[in-house]
Amino acid sequence: MSEREEFLRVARRAREAAAGLAPLPRAAKDAALHRIADALVAAAPEIVKANESDVARARENGISEYMIDRLSLSEERIAAIADAVRKVAALPDPVGESVRGNVLPNGLELRQVRVPLGVVGIIYEGRPNVTVDAAALCLKSGNVALLRGSSSAYDSNTALVGVMQGALAGTEVPGDAVQLVPGTSRESVKHLMRARGLVDVLIPRGGASLINSVVEESTVPVIETGVGNCAVYVDADADIDMALDVLLNAKTQRPSVCNAAETFLVHADIADRFVPRALEALKGAGVTVHGDDRIRSYGEDVVEATEDDWTVEYLSLDIAARVVDSLDDAVDHIRRYGSGHTEAIVTTSQPAAKRFVALVDSAAVMVNASTRFTDGEEFGFGAEIGISTQKLHARGPMGLPELTSTKYVVTGEGHLRG
Amino acid sequence: MSEREEFLRVARRAREAAAGLAPLPRAAKDAALHRIADALVAAAPEIVKANESDVARARENGISEYMIDRLSLSEERIAAIADAVRKVAALPDPVGESVRGNVLPNGLELRQVRVPLGVVGIIYEGRPNVTVDAAALCLKSGNVALLRGSSSAYDSNTALVGVMQGALAGTEVPGDAVQLVPGTSRESVKHLMRARGLVDVLIPRGGASLINSVVEESTVPVIETGVGNCAVYVDADADIDMALDVLLNAKTQRPSVCNAAETFLVHADIADRFVPRALEALKGAGVTVHGDDRIRSYGEDVVEATEDDWTVEYLSLDIAARVVDSLDDAVDHIRRYGSGHTEAIVTTSQPAAKRFVALVDSAAVMVNASTRFTDGEEFGFGAEIGISTQKLHARGPMGLPELTSTKYVVTGEGHLRG
């Protein structure tokens, strides 16, 4: 069987499983999630063993220790992954929720209710915990998960999916509700991207190049997630101590994630007071600043910013910086270079905050708060499948409701249209 | 300037206009809509003149009288189009609506508010009234409309857009908020489909081949609309008179639209009583039935159904028909051949109705009501931009809220993530 035929066989089984999974009540799905959590803990030694072969291959390929740490599973980490599955079981079931409902003037009863999307394809890099997290969120929301992880984690992912499928065998949930895309070739990703009609939505989780290639080639509808070039704007009327705290937190609390700040913009009227202290604090935290000429006039350590610095998602201890002459200039900069993820303003001026919120077109706008708060857990949604930076379907942190569609149910007594 | 350069110039102006249009309050948008309505009425004679050249060209090309009627504008029709614009002005503004809002445990105030999508591209066939309807719905929801109508209506559309742009000149709404894609070539559609970053969403309105080509080629996110292969299922426990009425209404009340029935399925237990009367009634209404062998055993006029008959959207006085042995077989037929638009069950059995609603995966499911009710006006949403048959973003009739995205606004007092 060719790889494509094998993929289609898997995708068709996923499609069939979706029909069986969609109408299941919450209790059946939660029971299956607890079975999965228990099975992961019980199978931890064999999962670790599979993971060791991925790790050994990664070492042979000279992968950095940082990446190897992301790839590695221990029995402790597997216990944490199982706990996360139990937490998903504890979340409310979005399926069946009435979003809208009323009786029309002609007596027809109209209800709009949440239903699963169907088959959700997820393409992701690196950490094998995503395999379980994504499967659990899909299952809870009544969706079949068709998973395509990094080829570097293929043995780990195969073991994890095998354990989950085994756990489903004794439940009402179809065993095919969690599946791995067969193979590790680049072609196997393409099969998934062209599986319109079998796959209802594709969620790529990873860097800009992954997202762009999926958007470019996919005929399946895509939800873009995970690229964040976030800016902190320090307004003329900012509380300088607060601005320093927010900037440092946004940049350094966890630099490798999409809601970390990659740029700061300072109003010219406050630059003399703010920039020298900011440069000192950032230097103290090990951050390299890439600034325009006006920022560079405040410090010798500032690297000259190129056009690329305004657009790049560093994911490291680097930040781009620019002095702007007005709030509107800050908005223009963000509109031109931002990725539409999260921008923050620090200001004591209510009109400035209102204008920034109105004009900035990003998934999240923070007023006097760190960009790091754009997160499903922080927003109180429970676990998230990703952070959408597109405007269609879902924008910002995506929890369980964002993994559903809706259906209109219309009930009459032989109603005819006149 | 090449056609592509000309397109990009228009699209960039659209993008800029979107930034100016998005924050406008309702009063500004409603005032602009009334100006547009007044201007259309005032300019009716010149619009009719432009339309006459389209009609003359259509006649030269031997277009059917039915299509020429769809293409034609009169002063009366223009007055009706202007009235529709005034009705859109009277609808509530979705922008700014709080979808969700609460105070997080750490004191951060979280609000999710509706915002415009930005630039909405609309590709449509035939009737020039869509040019104005779509522009009005986009404008009201704070979106710039980038319109690509049928080349057969190019002169009419150019005149209509010219009048609308002229009307905007005296308002707060940017004049570029309503624009026509330049040119009539097939290439000009492609420029629109590849304008990711400039256009936020594409809504194709038309037949299956248009929708498919847009889905296949577009890098801009697409909302599929308008293809309906709708089925009426007559259950074993149906009220036969009601079933006949619903079937006739669904098929014949307006056969050329997407929510008309194209298939009926009859439970074997009721076939002897239902099918002969259905065939007689359908024949009386001028409908050709394309049936399976079991249907054909009830009448000589029934044409033998081929595999194509189960999938085709006739949009004419034709219907496919099949006898099924169970409700689940009806669901299987719909899952295999349907377009996910609207399906109806006629039954007096509550469990049958519940099961059909749970298992049928379509945008709308009717219980004892005609498929013809799937419609924005009928559902009480006011005018609709189309009926989505996809699961992402919007499903079913799309009113003004479906033309929006959301944004999270998070307000703190220097909140940092720990």
PDB file of N, CA, C and O in Angstrom, chain A residues 117 194 196 215-216 224 249 253 357 360 362-365 367-368 370 372-373 378 391 393 395 405-408 410 412 414-418, chain B residues 117 194 196 215-216 224 249 253 357 360 362-365 367-368 370 372-373 378 391 393 395 405-408 410 412 414-418:
ATOM      1  N   LEU A 117     -16.816  19.651  15.366  1.00  0.00           N
ATOM      2  CA  LEU A 117     -16.378  19.971  14.013  1.00  0.00           C
ATOM      3  C   LEU A 117     -16.311  18.710  13.161  1.00  0.00           C
ATOM      4  O   LEU A 117     -16.615  18.735  11.982  1.00  0.00           O
ATOM      5  N   ARG A 194      -4.417  18.037   1.954  1.00  0.00           N
ATOM      6  CA  ARG A 194      -5.291  17.960   0.775  1.00  0.00           C
ATOM      7  C   ARG A 194      -6.524  17.109   1.042  1.00  0.00           C
ATOM      8  O   ARG A 194      -7.262  16.774   0.106  1.00  0.00           O
ATOM      9  N   ARG A 196      -9.476  17.454   1.996  1.00  0.00           N
ATOM     10  CA  ARG A 196     -10.762  18.128   2.104  1.00  0.00           C
ATOM     11  C   ARG A 196     -11.897  17.110   1.929  1.00  0.00           C
ATOM     12  O   ARG A 196     -11.849  16.271   1.047  1.00  0.00           O
ATOM     13  N   VAL A 215      -0.923  27.117   5.264  1.00  0.00           N
ATOM     14  CA  VAL A 215      -1.886  28.066   4.699  1.00  0.00           C
ATOM     15  C   VAL A 215      -1.810  28.064   3.172  1.00  0.00           C
ATOM     16  O   VAL A 215      -2.826  28.117   2.480  1.00  0.00           O
ATOM     17  N   GLU A 216      -0.598  27.978   2.659  1.00  0.00           N
ATOM     18  CA  GLU A 216      -0.377  28.044   1.213  1.00  0.00           C
ATOM     19  C   GLU A 216      -0.908  26.799   0.504  1.00  0.00           C
ATOM     20  O   GLU A 216      -1.493  26.891  -0.568  1.00  0.00           O
ATOM     21  N   GLU A 224      -4.937  29.343  11.913  1.00  0.00           N
ATOM     22  CA  GLU A 224      -3.551  29.703  12.193  1.00  0.00           C
ATOM     23  C   GLU A 224      -3.359  29.916  13.684  1.00  0.00           C
ATOM     24  O   GLU A 224      -4.138  30.612  14.316  1.00  0.00           O
ATOM     25  N   ASN A 249       8.511  41.707  32.397  1.00  0.00           N
ATOM     26  CA  ASN A 249       7.724  40.477  32.503  1.00  0.00           C
ATOM     27  C   ASN A 249       7.374  39.933  31.119  1.00  0.00           C
ATOM     28  O   ASN A 249       7.519  38.738  30.843  1.00  0.00           O
ATOM     29  N   GLN A 253       9.805  36.684  31.207  1.00  0.00           N
ATOM     30  CA  GLN A 253       9.248  35.670  32.105  1.00  0.00           C
ATOM     31  C   GLN A 253       9.278  34.294  31.450  1.00  0.00           C
ATOM     32  O   GLN A 253       9.441  33.284  32.102  1.00  0.00           O
ATOM     33  N   VAL A 357      -7.031  50.559  22.382  1.00  0.00           N
ATOM     34  CA  VAL A 357      -7.896  49.369  22.302  1.00  0.00           C
ATOM     35  C   VAL A 357      -8.740  49.404  21.026  1.00  0.00           C
ATOM     36  O   VAL A 357      -8.921  48.390  20.350  1.00  0.00           O
ATOM     37  N   VAL A 360      -6.043  49.118  17.684  1.00  0.00           N
ATOM     38  CA  VAL A 360      -5.150  47.975  17.490  1.00  0.00           C
ATOM     39  C   VAL A 360      -5.969  46.737  17.123  1.00  0.00           C
ATOM     40  O   VAL A 360      -6.886  46.355  17.842  1.00  0.00           O
ATOM     41  N   SER A 362      -5.655  43.305  17.024  1.00  0.00           N
ATOM     42  CA  SER A 362      -4.980  42.075  17.419  1.00  0.00           C
ATOM     43  C   SER A 362      -5.950  41.194  18.206  1.00  0.00           C
ATOM     44  O   SER A 362      -6.978  41.665  18.676  1.00  0.00           O
ATOM     45  N   ALA A 363      -5.596  39.910  18.326  1.00  0.00           N
ATOM     46  CA  ALA A 363      -6.467  38.985  19.042  1.00  0.00           C
ATOM     47  C   ALA A 363      -6.689  39.423  20.482  1.00  0.00           C
ATOM     48  O   ALA A 363      -7.776  39.258  21.027  1.00  0.00           O
ATOM     49  N   ALA A 364      -5.659  39.992  21.092  1.00  0.00           N
ATOM     50  CA  ALA A 364      -5.794  40.483  22.467  1.00  0.00           C
ATOM     51  C   ALA A 364      -5.093  41.819  22.609  1.00  0.00           C
ATOM     52  O   ALA A 364      -4.022  42.032  22.036  1.00  0.00           O
ATOM     53  N   VAL A 365      -5.717  42.730  23.346  1.00  0.00           N
ATOM     54  CA  VAL A 365      -5.117  44.020  23.648  1.00  0.00           C
ATOM     55  C   VAL A 365      -5.099  44.165  25.169  1.00  0.00           C
ATOM     56  O   VAL A 365      -6.144  44.046  25.818  1.00  0.00           O
ATOM     57  N   VAL A 367      -4.281  46.360  28.585  1.00  0.00           N
ATOM     58  CA  VAL A 367      -4.094  47.693  29.149  1.00  0.00           C
ATOM     59  C   VAL A 367      -3.463  47.518  30.533  1.00  0.00           C
ATOM     60  O   VAL A 367      -4.059  46.871  31.408  1.00  0.00           O
ATOM     61  N   ASN A 368      -2.263  48.018  30.688  1.00  0.00           N
ATOM     62  CA  ASN A 368      -1.548  47.915  31.970  1.00  0.00           C
ATOM     63  C   ASN A 368      -1.463  46.475  32.464  1.00  0.00           C
ATOM     64  O   ASN A 368      -1.737  46.174  33.632  1.00  0.00           O
ATOM     65  N   SER A 370       0.764  42.545  31.364  1.00  0.00           N
ATOM     66  CA  SER A 370       1.772  41.882  30.533  1.00  0.00           C
ATOM     67  C   SER A 370       1.125  41.120  29.385  1.00  0.00           C
ATOM     68  O   SER A 370       0.053  40.523  29.527  1.00  0.00           O
ATOM     69  N   ARG A 372       1.970  38.394  28.433  1.00  0.00           N
ATOM     70  CA  ARG A 372       2.024  36.979  28.785  1.00  0.00           C
ATOM     71  C   ARG A 372       0.674  36.420  29.241  1.00  0.00           C
ATOM     72  O   ARG A 372       0.521  35.210  29.365  1.00  0.00           O
ATOM     73  N   PHE A 373      -0.319  37.287  29.489  1.00  0.00           N
ATOM     74  CA  PHE A 373      -1.607  36.781  29.972  1.00  0.00           C
ATOM     75  C   PHE A 373      -2.495  36.186  28.875  1.00  0.00           C
ATOM     76  O   PHE A 373      -3.522  35.587  29.175  1.00  0.00           O
ATOM     77  N   GLU A 378      -4.902  31.140  31.709  1.00  0.00           N
ATOM     78  CA  GLU A 378      -4.982  32.444  32.365  1.00  0.00           C
ATOM     79  C   GLU A 378      -6.356  33.084  32.163  1.00  0.00           C
ATOM     80  O   GLU A 378      -6.889  33.736  33.047  1.00  0.00           O
ATOM     81  N   LYS A 391      -8.773  35.783  12.002  1.00  0.00           N
ATOM     82  CA  LYS A 391     -10.037  36.394  12.414  1.00  0.00           C
ATOM     83  C   LYS A 391     -11.222  35.464  12.236  1.00  0.00           C
ATOM     84  O   LYS A 391     -12.277  35.693  12.813  1.00  0.00           O
ATOM     85  N   HIS A 393     -13.507  32.180  12.610  1.00  0.00           N
ATOM     86  CA  HIS A 393     -13.871  31.078  13.501  1.00  0.00           C
ATOM     87  C   HIS A 393     -13.465  31.335  14.945  1.00  0.00           C
ATOM     88  O   HIS A 393     -14.305  31.336  15.831  1.00  0.00           O
ATOM     89  N   ARG A 395     -10.454  33.462  17.543  1.00  0.00           N
ATOM     90  CA  ARG A 395      -9.350  34.422  17.631  1.00  0.00           C
ATOM     91  C   ARG A 395      -8.896  34.463  19.077  1.00  0.00           C
ATOM     92  O   ARG A 395      -9.726  34.576  19.968  1.00  0.00           O
ATOM     93  N   SER A 405     -18.599  23.486  16.019  1.00  0.00           N
ATOM     94  CA  SER A 405     -19.387  24.272  15.078  1.00  0.00           C
ATOM     95  C   SER A 405     -20.800  24.345  15.679  1.00  0.00           C
ATOM     96  O   SER A 405     -20.986  24.012  16.851  1.00  0.00           O
ATOM     97  N   THR A 406     -21.754  24.799  14.903  1.00  0.00           N
ATOM     98  CA  THR A 406     -23.139  24.788  15.381  1.00  0.00           C
ATOM     99  C   THR A 406     -24.049  24.219  14.303  1.00  0.00           C
ATOM    100  O   THR A 406     -23.655  24.065  13.144  1.00  0.00           O
ATOM    101  N   LYS A 407     -25.254  23.908  14.721  1.00  0.00           N
ATOM    102  CA  LYS A 407     -26.270  23.368  13.817  1.00  0.00           C
ATOM    103  C   LYS A 407     -27.593  24.041  14.208  1.00  0.00           C
ATOM    104  O   LYS A 407     -27.860  24.224  15.397  1.00  0.00           O
ATOM    105  N   TYR A 408     -28.399  24.417  13.221  1.00  0.00           N
ATOM    106  CA  TYR A 408     -29.731  24.944  13.526  1.00  0.00           C
ATOM    107  C   TYR A 408     -30.739  23.798  13.538  1.00  0.00           C
ATOM    108  O   TYR A 408     -30.780  23.007  12.582  1.00  0.00           O
ATOM    109  N   VAL A 410     -34.745  23.191  13.693  1.00  0.00           N
ATOM    110  CA  VAL A 410     -35.976  23.953  13.493  1.00  0.00           C
ATOM    111  C   VAL A 410     -37.157  22.985  13.580  1.00  0.00           C
ATOM    112  O   VAL A 410     -37.222  22.020  12.825  1.00  0.00           O
ATOM    113  N   GLY A 412     -41.295  22.319  13.595  1.00  0.00           N
ATOM    114  CA  GLY A 412     -42.596  22.863  13.218  1.00  0.00           C
ATOM    115  C   GLY A 412     -43.713  21.853  13.362  1.00  0.00           C
ATOM    116  O   GLY A 412     -43.547  20.785  13.973  1.00  0.00           O
ATOM    117  N   GLY A 414     -45.602  20.908  10.457  1.00  0.00           N
ATOM    118  CA  GLY A 414     -45.950  20.885   9.043  1.00  0.00           C
ATOM    119  C   GLY A 414     -45.847  22.257   8.408  1.00  0.00           C
ATOM    120  O   GLY A 414     -46.523  22.541   7.416  1.00  0.00           O
ATOM    121  N   HIS A 415     -44.962  23.108   8.937  1.00  0.00           N
ATOM    122  CA  HIS A 415     -44.827  24.477   8.424  1.00  0.00           C
ATOM    123  C   HIS A 415     -44.360  24.490   6.964  1.00  0.00           C
ATOM    124  O   HIS A 415     -43.413  23.805   6.595  1.00  0.00           O
ATOM    125  N   LEU A 416     -45.042  25.318   6.165  1.00  0.00           N
ATOM    126  CA  LEU A 416     -44.686  25.503   4.760  1.00  0.00           C
ATOM    127  C   LEU A 416     -44.326  26.960   4.531  1.00  0.00           C
ATOM    128  O   LEU A 416     -44.874  27.846   5.185  1.00  0.00           O
ATOM    129  N   ARG A 417     -43.445  27.201   3.569  1.00  0.00           N
ATOM    130  CA  ARG A 417     -43.082  28.588   3.270  1.00  0.00           C
ATOM    131  C   ARG A 417     -44.051  29.158   2.243  1.00  0.00           C
ATOM    132  O   ARG A 417     -44.325  28.535   1.220  1.00  0.00           O
ATOM    133  N   GLY A 418     -44.546  30.334   2.527  1.00  0.00           N
ATOM    134  CA  GLY A 418     -45.588  30.930   1.682  1.00  0.00           C
ATOM    135  C   GLY A 418     -45.035  31.827   0.616  1.00  0.00           C
ATOM    136  O   GLY A 418     -43.864  32.083   0.551  1.00  0.00           O
TER     137      GLY A 418
ATOM    138  N   LEU B 117     -14.381  42.057  10.501  1.00  0.00           N
ATOM    139  CA  LEU B 117     -13.373  41.166   9.938  1.00  0.00           C
ATOM    140  C   LEU B 117     -12.276  41.962   9.247  1.00  0.00           C
ATOM    141  O   LEU B 117     -11.112  41.603   9.289  1.00  0.00           O
ATOM    142  N   ARG B 194      -5.656  35.273  -4.124  1.00  0.00           N
ATOM    143  CA  ARG B 194      -4.286  35.157  -3.606  1.00  0.00           C
ATOM    144  C   ARG B 194      -3.903  36.356  -2.743  1.00  0.00           C
ATOM    145  O   ARG B 194      -2.743  36.513  -2.390  1.00  0.00           O
ATOM    146  N   ARG B 196      -3.943  37.199   0.279  1.00  0.00           N
ATOM    147  CA  ARG B 196      -3.810  36.986   1.722  1.00  0.00           C
ATOM    148  C   ARG B 196      -3.015  38.128   2.338  1.00  0.00           C
ATOM    149  O   ARG B 196      -2.022  38.562   1.802  1.00  0.00           O
ATOM    150  N   VAL B 215     -12.195  27.431  -3.342  1.00  0.00           N
ATOM    151  CA  VAL B 215     -11.646  26.637  -2.244  1.00  0.00           C
ATOM    152  C   VAL B 215     -10.281  26.064  -2.629  1.00  0.00           C
ATOM    153  O   VAL B 215      -9.338  26.040  -1.832  1.00  0.00           O
ATOM    154  N   GLU B 216     -10.185  25.626  -3.862  1.00  0.00           N
ATOM    155  CA  GLU B 216      -8.959  24.985  -4.346  1.00  0.00           C
ATOM    156  C   GLU B 216      -7.813  25.992  -4.461  1.00  0.00           C
ATOM    157  O   GLU B 216      -6.679  25.676  -4.115  1.00  0.00           O
ATOM    158  N   GLU B 224     -17.617  28.931   2.493  1.00  0.00           N
ATOM    159  CA  GLU B 224     -18.398  28.328   1.413  1.00  0.00           C
ATOM    160  C   GLU B 224     -19.880  28.630   1.624  1.00  0.00           C
ATOM    161  O   GLU B 224     -20.401  28.438   2.712  1.00  0.00           O
ATOM    162  N   ASN B 249     -43.845  21.677  -1.003  1.00  0.00           N
ATOM    163  CA  ASN B 249     -43.360  23.025  -0.716  1.00  0.00           C
ATOM    164  C   ASN B 249     -41.838  23.103  -0.886  1.00  0.00           C
ATOM    165  O   ASN B 249     -41.307  24.033  -1.501  1.00  0.00           O
ATOM    166  N   GLN B 253     -41.803  25.346  -4.245  1.00  0.00           N
ATOM    167  CA  GLN B 253     -42.158  26.724  -3.910  1.00  0.00           C
ATOM    168  C   GLN B 253     -41.192  27.708  -4.562  1.00  0.00           C
ATOM    169  O   GLN B 253     -41.570  28.805  -4.956  1.00  0.00           O
ATOM    170  N   VAL B 357     -32.238  14.383  14.244  1.00  0.00           N
ATOM    171  CA  VAL B 357     -31.567  15.648  14.584  1.00  0.00           C
ATOM    172  C   VAL B 357     -30.155  15.386  15.093  1.00  0.00           C
ATOM    173  O   VAL B 357     -29.208  16.101  14.743  1.00  0.00           O
ATOM    174  N   VAL B 360     -27.902  13.693  11.840  1.00  0.00           N
ATOM    175  CA  VAL B 360     -27.695  14.402  10.570  1.00  0.00           C
ATOM    176  C   VAL B 360     -26.771  15.590  10.799  1.00  0.00           C
ATOM    177  O   VAL B 360     -27.040  16.446  11.648  1.00  0.00           O
ATOM    178  N   SER B 362     -25.836  18.520   9.247  1.00  0.00           N
ATOM    179  CA  SER B 362     -26.066  19.580   8.270  1.00  0.00           C
ATOM    180  C   SER B 362     -26.228  20.912   8.997  1.00  0.00           C
ATOM    181  O   SER B 362     -26.452  20.945  10.206  1.00  0.00           O
ATOM    182  N   ALA B 363     -26.113  21.996   8.241  1.00  0.00           N
ATOM    183  CA  ALA B 363     -26.219  23.322   8.842  1.00  0.00           C
ATOM    184  C   ALA B 363     -27.579  23.519   9.502  1.00  0.00           C
ATOM    185  O   ALA B 363     -27.682  24.166  10.540  1.00  0.00           O
ATOM    186  N   ALA B 364     -28.634  22.944   8.891  1.00  0.00           N
ATOM    187  CA  ALA B 364     -29.967  23.054   9.476  1.00  0.00           C
ATOM    188  C   ALA B 364     -30.690  21.719   9.351  1.00  0.00           C
ATOM    189  O   ALA B 364     -30.571  21.036   8.335  1.00  0.00           O
ATOM    190  N   VAL B 365     -31.397  21.359  10.409  1.00  0.00           N
ATOM    191  CA  VAL B 365     -32.220  20.151  10.395  1.00  0.00           C
ATOM    192  C   VAL B 365     -33.648  20.563  10.752  1.00  0.00           C
ATOM    193  O   VAL B 365     -33.881  21.182  11.794  1.00  0.00           O
ATOM    194  N   VAL B 367     -37.604  19.617  11.523  1.00  0.00           N
ATOM    195  CA  VAL B 367     -38.537  18.582  11.957  1.00  0.00           C
ATOM    196  C   VAL B 367     -39.934  19.077  11.608  1.00  0.00           C
ATOM    197  O   VAL B 367     -40.372  20.120  12.102  1.00  0.00           O
ATOM    198  N   ASN B 368     -40.612  18.357  10.730  1.00  0.00           N
ATOM    199  CA  ASN B 368     -41.966  18.715  10.308  1.00  0.00           C
ATOM    200  C   ASN B 368     -42.058  20.159   9.795  1.00  0.00           C
ATOM    201  O   ASN B 368     -42.966  20.917  10.170  1.00  0.00           O
ATOM    202  N   SER B 370     -40.677  22.651   6.113  1.00  0.00           N
ATOM    203  CA  SER B 370     -40.065  22.663   4.787  1.00  0.00           C
ATOM    204  C   SER B 370     -38.600  23.107   4.868  1.00  0.00           C
ATOM    205  O   SER B 370     -38.237  23.990   5.662  1.00  0.00           O
ATOM    206  N   ARG B 372     -37.260  24.958   2.918  1.00  0.00           N
ATOM    207  CA  ARG B 372     -37.215  26.343   2.429  1.00  0.00           C
ATOM    208  C   ARG B 372     -37.045  27.380   3.541  1.00  0.00           C
ATOM    209  O   ARG B 372     -36.806  28.552   3.262  1.00  0.00           O
ATOM    210  N   PHE B 373     -37.206  26.965   4.813  1.00  0.00           N
ATOM    211  CA  PHE B 373     -37.096  27.946   5.902  1.00  0.00           C
ATOM    212  C   PHE B 373     -35.652  28.315   6.258  1.00  0.00           C
ATOM    213  O   PHE B 373     -35.449  29.239   7.039  1.00  0.00           O
ATOM    214  N   GLU B 378     -36.103  34.484   7.215  1.00  0.00           N
ATOM    215  CA  GLU B 378     -37.027  33.579   7.899  1.00  0.00           C
ATOM    216  C   GLU B 378     -36.582  33.319   9.334  1.00  0.00           C
ATOM    217  O   GLU B 378     -37.401  33.199  10.240  1.00  0.00           O
ATOM    218  N   LYS B 391     -18.239  24.254   8.330  1.00  0.00           N
ATOM    219  CA  LYS B 391     -18.375  24.205   9.783  1.00  0.00           C
ATOM    220  C   LYS B 391     -17.578  25.291  10.489  1.00  0.00           C
ATOM    221  O   LYS B 391     -17.835  25.584  11.640  1.00  0.00           O
ATOM    222  N   HIS B 393     -16.310  28.976  11.456  1.00  0.00           N
ATOM    223  CA  HIS B 393     -16.702  30.378  11.585  1.00  0.00           C
ATOM    224  C   HIS B 393     -18.218  30.562  11.595  1.00  0.00           C
ATOM    225  O   HIS B 393     -18.761  31.093  12.552  1.00  0.00           O
ATOM    226  N   ARG B 395     -22.107  28.790  10.159  1.00  0.00           N
ATOM    227  CA  ARG B 395     -22.791  27.670   9.514  1.00  0.00           C
ATOM    228  C   ARG B 395     -24.255  28.040   9.420  1.00  0.00           C
ATOM    229  O   ARG B 395     -24.843  28.486  10.393  1.00  0.00           O
ATOM    230  N   SER B 405     -15.447  39.346  13.639  1.00  0.00           N
ATOM    231  CA  SER B 405     -14.558  38.528  14.447  1.00  0.00           C
ATOM    232  C   SER B 405     -14.680  39.062  15.880  1.00  0.00           C
ATOM    233  O   SER B 405     -15.611  39.831  16.180  1.00  0.00           O
ATOM    234  N   THR B 406     -13.786  38.644  16.756  1.00  0.00           N
ATOM    235  CA  THR B 406     -13.783  39.203  18.112  1.00  0.00           C
ATOM    236  C   THR B 406     -12.360  39.571  18.504  1.00  0.00           C
ATOM    237  O   THR B 406     -11.389  39.186  17.854  1.00  0.00           O
ATOM    238  N   LYS B 407     -12.273  40.316  19.569  1.00  0.00           N
ATOM    239  CA  LYS B 407     -10.982  40.753  20.115  1.00  0.00           C
ATOM    240  C   LYS B 407     -11.114  40.659  21.631  1.00  0.00           C
ATOM    241  O   LYS B 407     -12.165  40.991  22.188  1.00  0.00           O
ATOM    242  N   TYR B 408     -10.060  40.178  22.315  1.00  0.00           N
ATOM    243  CA  TYR B 408     -10.055  40.191  23.774  1.00  0.00           C
ATOM    244  C   TYR B 408      -9.431  41.491  24.262  1.00  0.00           C
ATOM    245  O   TYR B 408      -8.350  41.871  23.806  1.00  0.00           O
ATOM    246  N   VAL B 410      -8.141  43.176  27.734  1.00  0.00           N
ATOM    247  CA  VAL B 410      -7.778  42.766  29.089  1.00  0.00           C
ATOM    248  C   VAL B 410      -7.217  43.981  29.818  1.00  0.00           C
ATOM    249  O   VAL B 410      -6.253  44.583  29.353  1.00  0.00           O
ATOM    250  N   GLY B 412      -5.735  45.702  33.340  1.00  0.00           N
ATOM    251  CA  GLY B 412      -5.146  45.427  34.646  1.00  0.00           C
ATOM    252  C   GLY B 412      -4.632  46.682  35.313  1.00  0.00           C
ATOM    253  O   GLY B 412      -4.947  47.814  34.899  1.00  0.00           O
ATOM    254  N   GLY B 414      -1.120  47.011  36.089  1.00  0.00           N
ATOM    255  CA  GLY B 414       0.286  46.616  36.113  1.00  0.00           C
ATOM    256  C   GLY B 414       0.450  45.130  36.375  1.00  0.00           C
ATOM    257  O   GLY B 414       1.481  44.699  36.892  1.00  0.00           O
ATOM    258  N   HIS B 415      -0.543  44.331  35.997  1.00  0.00           N
ATOM    259  CA  HIS B 415      -0.493  42.889  36.258  1.00  0.00           C
ATOM    260  C   HIS B 415       0.681  42.216  35.544  1.00  0.00           C
ATOM    261  O   HIS B 415       0.911  42.443  34.363  1.00  0.00           O
ATOM    262  N   LEU B 416       1.401  41.372  36.291  1.00  0.00           N
ATOM    263  CA  LEU B 416       2.520  40.602  35.749  1.00  0.00           C
ATOM    264  C   LEU B 416       2.219  39.124  35.911  1.00  0.00           C
ATOM    265  O   LEU B 416       1.530  38.729  36.855  1.00  0.00           O
ATOM    266  N   ARG B 417       2.717  38.312  34.982  1.00  0.00           N
ATOM    267  CA  ARG B 417       2.512  36.875  35.109  1.00  0.00           C
ATOM    268  C   ARG B 417       3.613  36.281  35.996  1.00  0.00           C
ATOM    269  O   ARG B 417       4.794  36.562  35.811  1.00  0.00           O
ATOM    270  N   GLY B 418       3.198  35.468  36.955  1.00  0.00           N
ATOM    271  CA  GLY B 418       4.145  34.931  37.943  1.00  0.00           C
ATOM    272  C   GLY B 418       4.730  33.608  37.507  1.00  0.00           C
ATOM    273  O   GLY B 418       4.362  33.046  36.509  1.00  0.00           O
TER     274      GLY B 418
END
